[in-house]
Amino acid sequence: MDVFERTEQNFQHVCNSITRRIKQLPNYGGEKKKIAVREVENDIDEALKFISEMEKLAQNHPQRIKLQTKTKQYHSDIQKYKREVQLAQLQSSNQTNSNPWSNAPDDYQSQYDNQRQHLLQGSNMLDSTSDRLLRTHQISAQSEQIGQNILMDLGKQGEQIRGMRDKLHETDDQIKSARKIMTGIARRLATNKVILSIIILLLMGIIVLIICLKWLR
């Protein structure tokens, strides 16, 4: 496990704590809810520190693009946590039966419901937009990764082609050297044939001369 993975593990642990605290917020009221909200906010700040650390580690990591996509997703998760905290603050300490405006006149109750509905709609729209942006970024990151892989493959192929070209030049030089050697051998063979022919002619001449001398006696 490298440093990034350890930091990511710590981040996930804090996120689990944030999720658990947010689920408990509607059960609190008054000062207890304020304390619970501060605890969630402290956890969120700690999670942001882990994200910042992961962003720094991702810059020089071999899987830089993949890890940067992860950190962007984690930023999106933190924004969702913040919106969930805001929504939880609007909910009553009694989750099923009452809300902060339960004893207020109908117009205040209606105002509260409208504000809560607008906030929910805005949160849903923001979540949807964030998801679309994240998918777009993921597609862009994947395309960039594919482009880098293609460039790496082209670089390797270029090195292979250069290696083959060097081998061809080397083979051509070897063929030229072999041709020179064969030419030298052919010349030596031709020279040896001429010398051998001359020797044979000389021997035949000597033999004829010896025979002639015997006949003359």
Phi, psi and omega in degrees: 000123181272182185296319180300315182295322177294318178296320179296322179296318177297320178298316180297323178297317179294321179297322177298320178295319179298313181300316180295318181292321181296320179296332182274345184303316182298343181277352182255163175213159176062227184293326179298320179294320179299317179296317180297321179295318179298322179295319177296317180296322176297319177296321179296318177299319178295320179296321178296324177296319178296321178297316178300319179294319179294325178297319178294318181292328183289336185299323183250016181274145178303328179257050187305311186295317180298317182288325177295324175297320177299313183295325176295321176297321180293323175299318178297322178297320180296319178298322178295319178300318180297319179292324178295324176296318179297318179293320181296328180292337180275344183278157182280158173296334172260103192293334189254333192247339188216170173215174184301343184249019188296328182261007182273166176299167185297324182293325176289322177299316180296320179297318178298315181298319180295316179297318180295320179295317178298319180294320177296316179297316178297320179296317179295318179296320180293320177298316180297318179295319179297319179296318179296317178296321180294317178298319178299317179295320179297317178297317179298317180295319178296318179297319178296320179295318178298317179299318178295321178296320179296317179297321178296318179296318179296321177297317178296318179296322177298319177296320179296318180295318178296322177296318178296321179297318178297320178295322178296318177298319179296317178296319179298319178296320179295321178296318178298318179296317179296322179296318178298317180297316180297320178297317178297318179297318180298320179295318179296321178298317180296318178296317179297322178296318180295315180298316179297322179295318179297317180298316180298316179298319179296317179297317179296321178296319179296316180299316179297319180296320179296315180299319179295318180297323178293319179294323181292334178285000000 
